[in-house]
Coordinates of C-alpha atoms in Angstrom, one line a residue:
M39 CA 232.6 27.8 -34.4
A40 CA 230.1 28.7 -37.2
S41 CA 229.3 32.4 -37.3
T42 CA 225.9 34.0 -37.8
S43 CA 227.2 35.6 -41.0
A44 CA 228.0 32.1 -42.5
R45 CA 224.4 31.1 -41.7
Q46 CA 223.0 34.1 -43.3
A47 CA 225.3 33.6 -46.5
I48 CA 224.2 30.0 -46.9
A49 CA 220.5 30.9 -46.6
E50 CA 220.7 33.9 -48.8
T51 CA 222.7 32.0 -51.4
V52 CA 220.2 29.1 -51.6
A53 CA 217.2 31.5 -51.4
S54 CA 218.6 33.6 -54.3
G55 CA 219.5 30.5 -56.5
A56 CA 223.1 31.7 -56.8
R57 CA 225.7 29.2 -57.9
R58 CA 228.6 30.3 -55.8
L59 CA 228.7 29.7 -52.0
Q60 CA 231.2 32.3 -50.6
L61 CA 232.2 31.6 -47.0
S62 CA 235.9 32.6 -47.3
D63 CA 237.8 34.6 -44.6
M64 CA 235.1 34.3 -41.9
N65 CA 237.4 32.9 -39.2
L66 CA 235.3 29.7 -39.3
T67 CA 236.5 26.8 -37.2
A68 CA 233.4 24.7 -38.2
L69 CA 230.7 24.9 -40.8
P70 CA 227.1 25.4 -39.7
A71 CA 225.5 22.0 -38.9
E72 CA 222.6 22.9 -41.2
L73 CA 224.8 22.9 -44.3
P74 CA 225.4 19.2 -44.6
A75 CA 221.9 18.4 -43.4
L76 CA 220.6 20.7 -46.1
I77 CA 222.7 19.1 -48.8
L78 CA 221.5 15.7 -47.7
A79 CA 217.8 16.8 -47.8
V80 CA 218.3 18.1 -51.3
T81 CA 219.9 15.0 -52.6
R82 CA 217.0 13.0 -51.2
N83 CA 214.5 15.4 -52.9
D84 CA 213.2 16.3 -49.5
A85 CA 212.1 19.9 -50.2
Q86 CA 210.1 20.4 -47.0
T87 CA 213.1 19.5 -44.8
S88 CA 215.3 21.9 -47.0
I89 CA 212.9 24.8 -46.3
A90 CA 212.8 24.0 -42.6
L91 CA 216.7 24.1 -42.5
L92 CA 216.7 27.3 -44.3
A93 CA 214.3 28.8 -41.8
S94 CA 216.7 27.5 -39.0
L95 CA 219.6 29.2 -40.7
Y96 CA 217.9 32.5 -40.9
D97 CA 216.5 32.3 -37.5
K98 CA 220.0 31.7 -36.0
S99 CA 221.5 34.5 -38.0
G100 CA 219.2 37.1 -36.6
W101 CA 218.5 38.6 -39.9
G102 CA 215.1 39.2 -41.6
M103 CA 214.1 36.6 -44.2
E104 CA 214.5 37.4 -47.8
G105 CA 211.3 37.6 -49.8
R106 CA 211.4 34.3 -51.7
L107 CA 212.3 32.5 -48.6
V108 CA 209.2 33.9 -46.9
S109 CA 207.1 32.6 -49.7
A110 CA 208.8 29.2 -49.5
L111 CA 208.2 28.9 -45.8
A112 CA 204.6 29.7 -46.4
A113 CA 204.5 26.9 -49.0
H114 CA 206.1 24.6 -46.4
E115 CA 203.3 25.3 -44.0
L116 CA 200.8 24.5 -46.8
A117 CA 202.6 21.3 -47.6
E118 CA 202.4 20.2 -44.0
Q119 CA 198.7 20.8 -43.9
M120 CA 198.2 18.8 -47.2
D121 CA 200.3 15.9 -45.8
L122 CA 198.0 15.9 -42.7
V123 CA 194.8 15.7 -44.6
L124 CA 196.1 13.2 -47.3
G125 CA 197.4 11.0 -44.5
S126 CA 194.1 10.6 -42.7
R127 CA 190.7 9.2 -43.8
L128 CA 188.1 11.8 -44.7
G129 CA 185.2 11.5 -42.2
P130 CA 181.6 11.1 -43.1
D131 CA 180.8 14.7 -42.0
D132 CA 180.1 16.8 -45.1
E133 CA 180.6 20.1 -43.4
D134 CA 184.1 19.1 -42.1
F135 CA 185.3 18.5 -45.7
A136 CA 183.7 21.6 -47.0
A137 CA 185.3 23.7 -44.3
W138 CA 188.7 22.2 -44.9
A139 CA 188.5 22.9 -48.6
R140 CA 187.7 26.5 -48.0
S141 CA 190.4 27.0 -45.4
L142 CA 192.9 25.5 -47.9
E143 CA 191.8 28.1 -50.4
A144 CA 192.2 30.9 -47.9
L145 CA 195.7 29.6 -46.9
V146 CA 197.0 29.6 -50.4
N147 CA 195.8 33.1 -51.2
D148 CA 196.6 34.7 -47.8
H149 CA 200.3 33.6 -48.1
A150 CA 200.6 35.0 -51.6
A151 CA 203.4 32.7 -52.6
A152 CA 202.9 33.6 -56.3
D153 CA 206.5 33.8 -57.0
I154 CA 207.2 30.1 -56.6
L155 CA 203.7 28.6 -56.9
E156 CA 201.3 28.5 -59.8
I157 CA 198.5 30.0 -57.8
G158 CA 196.0 29.9 -60.6
R159 CA 196.4 26.3 -61.1
L160 CA 196.3 25.5 -57.5
N161 CA 193.2 27.6 -57.0
A162 CA 191.5 25.8 -59.8
D163 CA 192.1 22.4 -58.1
I164 CA 191.0 23.8 -54.7
E165 CA 187.8 25.0 -56.4
R166 CA 187.2 21.5 -57.6
L167 CA 187.5 20.3 -54.0
I168 CA 185.0 22.9 -52.8
Q169 CA 182.6 21.6 -55.4
F170 CA 183.1 18.1 -54.2
S171 CA 182.2 19.2 -50.8
I172 CA 179.0 20.6 -52.1
D173 CA 178.2 17.5 -54.0
L174 CA 178.9 15.4 -51.0
E175 CA 175.9 17.0 -49.3
Q176 CA 173.6 15.7 -52.0
F177 CA 174.8 12.1 -52.0
D178 CA 172.6 9.7 -50.4
N179 CA 174.7 6.5 -50.5
D180 CA 178.2 5.7 -49.3
N181 CA 179.3 4.5 -52.8
D182 CA 178.8 7.9 -54.4
R183 CA 180.5 9.4 -51.3
E184 CA 183.5 7.2 -51.5
E185 CA 183.9 7.8 -55.3
A186 CA 183.8 11.5 -54.7
I187 CA 186.4 11.2 -51.9
T188 CA 188.7 9.2 -54.1
V189 CA 188.5 11.9 -56.9
A190 CA 189.1 14.5 -54.2
K191 CA 192.3 12.7 -53.1
D192 CA 193.5 12.6 -56.7
V193 CA 193.0 16.4 -56.9
L194 CA 194.8 16.9 -53.7
A195 CA 197.7 14.8 -55.1
A196 CA 197.9 17.1 -58.1
V197 CA 198.0 20.1 -55.7
R198 CA 200.9 18.4 -53.8
R199 CA 202.8 17.9 -57.1
D200 CA 202.4 21.5 -58.1
L201 CA 203.5 22.5 -54.6
A202 CA 206.6 20.3 -54.7
R203 CA 207.7 22.0 -58.0
G204 CA 207.5 25.2 -56.3
L205 CA 209.4 24.1 -53.3
H206 CA 212.1 22.7 -55.3
S207 CA 212.6 25.9 -57.3
I208 CA 213.6 27.6 -54.0
A209 CA 214.9 24.7 -51.9
S210 CA 217.5 23.6 -54.3
V211 CA 221.3 23.6 -53.8
S212 CA 222.8 24.0 -57.1
F213 CA 226.2 25.4 -56.1
T214 CA 228.9 25.1 -58.8
T215 CA 231.5 26.8 -56.6
V216 CA 232.1 26.4 -52.7
D217 CA 234.7 28.7 -51.4
L218 CA 235.8 28.0 -47.8
S219 CA 239.3 29.6 -48.1
F220 CA 241.1 31.5 -45.4
N221 CA 239.3 30.1 -42.3
R222 CA 240.4 27.8 -39.5
L223 CA 238.5 24.6 -40.5
Q224 CA 239.9 21.4 -39.2
R225 CA 237.4 19.1 -40.9
L226 CA 234.8 19.0 -43.7
P227 CA 231.5 17.2 -44.0
A228 CA 231.5 14.5 -46.6
E229 CA 228.1 15.8 -47.8
L230 CA 230.0 18.5 -49.8
Y231 CA 231.0 15.8 -52.3
D232 CA 227.2 15.1 -52.8
L233 CA 226.5 18.4 -54.3
P234 CA 225.4 17.3 -57.8
H235 CA 226.7 20.4 -59.7
L236 CA 229.9 21.1 -57.8
Q237 CA 232.7 22.1 -60.1
E238 CA 235.1 24.2 -57.9
L239 CA 236.0 23.3 -54.3
L240 CA 238.3 26.0 -52.8
L241 CA 239.7 25.1 -49.3
A242 CA 243.0 27.0 -49.3
D243 CA 244.6 28.2 -46.0
N244 CA 242.7 26.2 -43.4
D245 CA 243.9 23.8 -40.8
L246 CA 242.8 20.6 -42.6
K247 CA 244.8 17.5 -41.7
D248 CA 242.6 15.2 -43.8
L249 CA 239.7 15.3 -46.3
P250 CA 236.7 13.1 -46.2
R251 CA 236.4 10.2 -48.6
L252 CA 234.0 10.4 -51.4
G253 CA 230.4 9.8 -50.5
E254 CA 228.0 7.1 -51.5
H255 CA 226.5 9.2 -54.3
G256 CA 229.7 9.1 -56.4
P257 CA 232.1 11.9 -57.3
P258 CA 230.8 15.4 -58.2
P259 CA 231.7 16.8 -61.6
L260 CA 234.7 18.6 -60.0
R261 CA 237.1 20.6 -62.3
V262 CA 239.0 22.6 -59.7
L263 CA 240.4 21.5 -56.4
D264 CA 242.4 23.9 -54.2
V265 CA 243.7 22.5 -50.8
S266 CA 246.8 24.6 -50.7
G267 CA 248.1 26.0 -47.3
N268 CA 246.7 23.2 -45.1
K269 CA 248.3 20.3 -43.0
L270 CA 247.5 17.4 -45.4
E271 CA 249.8 14.4 -45.3
H272 CA 247.9 12.4 -47.8
L273 CA 245.0 12.7 -50.4
D274 CA 242.4 10.1 -51.2
P275 CA 243.3 8.5 -54.6
D276 CA 239.5 8.4 -55.4
L277 CA 239.4 12.2 -55.0
L278 CA 242.4 12.7 -57.2
S279 CA 241.1 10.3 -59.8
I280 CA 237.8 12.2 -60.5
E281 CA 237.7 12.2 -64.3
S282 CA 236.6 15.8 -64.7
L283 CA 239.5 17.3 -62.6
E284 CA 241.5 19.8 -64.5
T285 CA 243.2 22.1 -62.0
I286 CA 244.7 20.9 -58.7
S287 CA 246.7 22.9 -56.1
V288 CA 248.1 21.1 -53.1
R289 CA 251.0 23.6 -52.5
Y290 CA 252.2 24.1 -48.9
N291 CA 251.1 20.8 -47.3
S292 CA 253.0 17.9 -46.0
L293 CA 252.3 15.4 -48.7
T294 CA 254.9 12.6 -49.3
E295 CA 253.0 11.1 -52.2
L296 CA 250.1 11.5 -54.6
R297 CA 248.5 8.4 -55.9
L298 CA 245.8 7.7 -58.5
R299 CA 243.6 4.7 -58.9
P300 CA 245.2 2.1 -61.2
E301 CA 242.7 2.6 -63.9
S302 CA 242.7 6.4 -63.8
E303 CA 243.6 8.4 -66.8
P304 CA 243.9 12.1 -65.7
V305 CA 243.3 15.1 -67.8
F306 CA 244.9 17.6 -65.6
S307 CA 245.7 21.0 -67.3
E308 CA 247.2 22.7 -64.2
L309 CA 249.1 21.0 -61.4
D310 CA 250.7 22.8 -58.4
L311 CA 252.6 20.4 -56.1
S312 CA 255.0 23.0 -54.7
H313 CA 256.3 23.0 -51.1
N314 CA 255.5 19.4 -50.2
L315 CA 257.7 16.4 -49.3
L316 CA 257.2 14.4 -52.5
G317 CA 260.7 13.5 -53.5
H318 CA 259.6 12.8 -57.1
V319 CA 256.6 13.6 -59.5
D320 CA 254.7 10.4 -60.5
S321 CA 254.7 10.3 -64.3
R322 CA 251.0 9.2 -64.1
L323 CA 250.1 12.8 -63.0
L324 CA 251.6 14.2 -66.1
S325 CA 248.8 14.0 -68.7
P326 CA 249.1 15.0 -72.3
A327 CA 246.7 17.9 -71.5
L328 CA 248.9 19.4 -68.9
L329 CA 249.8 23.0 -69.5
R330 CA 251.2 24.2 -66.2
L331 CA 253.3 22.2 -63.7
A332 CA 254.8 23.6 -60.5
A333 CA 256.8 21.4 -58.1
A334 CA 259.0 24.0 -56.5
D335 CA 260.6 22.9 -53.1
C336 CA 259.4 19.3 -53.3
R337 CA 262.8 17.7 -52.6
L338 CA 263.1 16.4 -56.2
T339 CA 266.3 14.6 -57.1
E340 CA 265.3 13.6 -60.5
W341 CA 263.6 15.3 -63.5
P342 CA 260.0 14.5 -64.1
D343 CA 259.2 12.9 -67.5
L344 CA 258.4 15.9 -69.5
A345 CA 257.8 13.8 -72.6
S346 CA 254.5 12.9 -71.0
C347 CA 253.1 16.4 -71.3
P348 CA 254.2 17.8 -74.7
R349 CA 251.9 20.9 -74.4
L350 CA 253.5 22.2 -71.3
D351 CA 253.8 26.0 -71.3
Y352 CA 254.8 26.7 -67.7
L353 CA 257.3 24.7 -65.6
D354 CA 258.6 25.7 -62.1
L355 CA 261.0 23.1 -60.6
S356 CA 262.9 25.7 -58.4
K357 CA 264.3 25.0 -54.9
N358 CA 264.9 21.3 -55.4
E359 CA 268.1 19.1 -55.8
L360 CA 267.9 18.5 -59.4
P361 CA 271.1 17.6 -61.4
S362 CA 271.9 18.9 -64.8
P363 CA 269.1 18.2 -67.4
G364 CA 270.0 15.8 -70.2
S365 CA 270.2 16.8 -73.9
A366 CA 266.8 15.3 -74.5
T367 CA 265.1 16.6 -71.3
F368 CA 263.2 19.4 -73.2
S369 CA 263.0 17.7 -76.6
A370 CA 259.2 17.3 -76.3
S371 CA 258.6 20.7 -74.7
Q372 CA 258.4 23.0 -77.7
D373 CA 255.4 25.0 -76.3
L374 CA 257.4 25.9 -73.1
T375 CA 257.6 29.7 -72.5
Y376 CA 258.2 29.9 -68.7
L377 CA 261.0 27.8 -67.1
N378 CA 262.2 28.3 -63.5
V379 CA 264.9 25.8 -62.3
S380 CA 266.6 28.2 -59.9
G381 CA 268.0 26.9 -56.6
N382 CA 269.2 23.4 -57.8
L383 CA 272.4 21.5 -58.4
I384 CA 272.7 22.3 -62.2
S385 CA 276.1 22.6 -63.4
E386 CA 275.5 22.6 -67.2
L387 CA 272.6 23.4 -69.5
P388 CA 272.1 21.7 -72.8
E389 CA 272.5 23.6 -75.9
S390 CA 269.0 22.5 -76.9
I391 CA 267.4 24.8 -74.4
A392 CA 268.1 27.6 -76.9
D393 CA 265.6 25.9 -79.2
L394 CA 262.8 26.7 -76.9
D395 CA 260.7 29.8 -77.5
L396 CA 261.2 31.0 -73.9
A397 CA 259.9 34.3 -72.5
Y398 CA 261.2 33.6 -69.0
L399 CA 264.3 31.6 -68.0
D400 CA 265.5 31.5 -64.4
V401 CA 268.6 29.4 -63.7
S402 CA 269.9 31.4 -60.8
F403 CA 271.6 30.0 -57.7
N404 CA 272.9 26.8 -59.3
V405 CA 276.5 25.8 -59.9
L406 CA 276.8 27.0 -63.5
E407 CA 280.3 28.0 -64.7
R408 CA 279.1 28.7 -68.2
L409 CA 276.0 29.3 -70.2
P410 CA 275.1 27.8 -73.5
V411 CA 276.3 30.0 -76.3
G412 CA 273.0 29.3 -78.0
L413 CA 271.1 31.5 -75.5
S414 CA 272.3 34.4 -77.5
E415 CA 270.0 33.2 -80.3
L416 CA 266.8 33.3 -78.3
S417 CA 264.2 35.0 -80.3
G418 CA 262.4 38.1 -78.9
Y419 CA 262.7 39.5 -75.4
V420 CA 263.7 37.0 -72.7
D421 CA 263.5 37.6 -69.0
L422 CA 266.8 35.8 -68.2
H423 CA 268.1 35.2 -64.5
V424 CA 271.6 33.8 -63.9
E425 CA 272.7 35.4 -60.6
G426 CA 274.1 33.2 -57.8
N427 CA 276.2 31.1 -60.1
P428 CA 280.0 30.9 -60.3
L429 CA 280.0 32.5 -63.7
P430 CA 282.6 35.0 -65.0
D431 CA 282.4 38.4 -63.4
T432 CA 281.7 40.2 -66.7
L433 CA 278.8 38.0 -67.5
L434 CA 277.4 38.5 -64.0
R435 CA 277.8 42.3 -64.3
A436 CA 275.9 42.3 -67.6
A437 CA 273.2 40.3 -65.9
E438 CA 272.9 42.8 -63.2
L439 CA 272.0 45.5 -65.8
G440 CA 269.2 43.4 -67.2
S441 CA 268.3 40.6 -69.6
S442 CA 269.0 42.6 -72.8
Y443 CA 272.5 43.4 -71.8
L444 CA 273.1 39.8 -70.9
V445 CA 271.9 38.6 -74.2
E446 CA 274.0 41.1 -76.1
Y447 CA 277.0 40.0 -74.1
L448 CA 276.3 36.4 -75.0
K449 CA 276.0 37.4 -78.7
S450 CA 279.4 38.9 -78.6
L451 CA 280.9 35.7 -77.1
N452 CA 279.1 33.7 -79.8
Q453 CA 281.0 35.5 -82.6
G454 CA 284.3 34.2 -81.2
T455 CA 286.0 37.5 -81.6
A456 CA 286.0 41.0 -80.0
P457 CA 282.5 42.3 -79.2
C458 CA 280.8 44.0 -82.1
R459 CA 280.2 47.7 -82.1
E460 CA 276.6 47.3 -80.8
A461 CA 277.8 45.0 -78.0
K462 CA 280.6 47.5 -77.0
L463 CA 277.9 50.2 -76.7
V464 CA 275.7 47.9 -74.6
L465 CA 278.6 46.7 -72.4
A466 CA 280.1 50.2 -71.8
P467 CA 278.4 50.7 -68.4
V468 CA 279.6 47.2 -67.4
L469 CA 283.3 47.9 -68.4
H470 CA 283.0 51.3 -66.7
E471 CA 281.7 49.7 -63.4
M472 CA 284.4 47.2 -63.5
A473 CA 287.0 49.9 -64.0
V474 CA 285.7 51.9 -61.0
A475 CA 285.7 48.8 -58.8
A476 CA 289.2 48.0 -59.7

């Protein structure tokens, strides 16, 4: 169910003009019904309905209304009275018209909605209405009266326009971020996609089995979509094909495929597909702009086409069933600094891996019996993990002591003779531990 705190958060966020709607970790099983209705009212420029919905949200939350919202509700009451008058014919009774004009003046000033309405301009127009009512008393013929009434209606229309501007300044939903993470939501309203400025939609760790299709207003300018930790089995290709999308996380779902529209040309910079049932990574997802790719535990049996993403900096393909990479697998990945291919079926690494400027390399828990000698030539400090492979004991002992010990050991092997003095000093603890164990 929708909590009172969620209703309060929505009302306060809208009333304050904030851009981030934060409804995470509220144990929600459903969103307040007023939220999709509010979004719909805003997309239709129906400010009066928006204000009424905000009033409902505050009323159900049991909290006192924030100052700007009080003024907006007062403006809403004023708008209703204006609609009532403009929608009816002004009667021939001069005193009725004069009384209405004076009550309108009192209404505007009594409610003191100066923070969202230009009271000075409104009062000036209302003074004109009062003057028309005085003039009407002096008109002897219907033609003069009708002409005055026509002018009065024009002035009232100007008042309504000024009021509408004030209403829209408060009854606007300009969220750029909607965070619904860490709840128990099972469905979402399609109206979320109608938010015209939405850039981040965060839905992680809910109970979503499906997402709504894009609405009739077209896609929002979405940059970030996080649906990780749900129960999704498929995603709408139209949603994935939003041109502005840069970051997508679908980790920990039950997806068997990710499809794009045929004409789509994605510009993803971060893509996390981990812990799904994909079987392969569609090369169309790998844009030249891609910087980070995670596809751990996706049942992969073949390497993704890394040549499609030459700017890749981060690659996690751990816990799959990947065979040994070919000599050209990393040829286009010169910017790669993080590589995790642990928990695969790799029996050999290409010597070309040493050409990468890696800061992190994890090849643990594969079936490697040797390491490329070129790893000793890696520049700078490298966090190197090789445990869980059928490698020589001395090499594994060096690895247990840390990456720097392991690299020094590999350097000694690279010389093709006995370890150098520096390597002997580094490996002394290893040799001592081996002697004690024997």
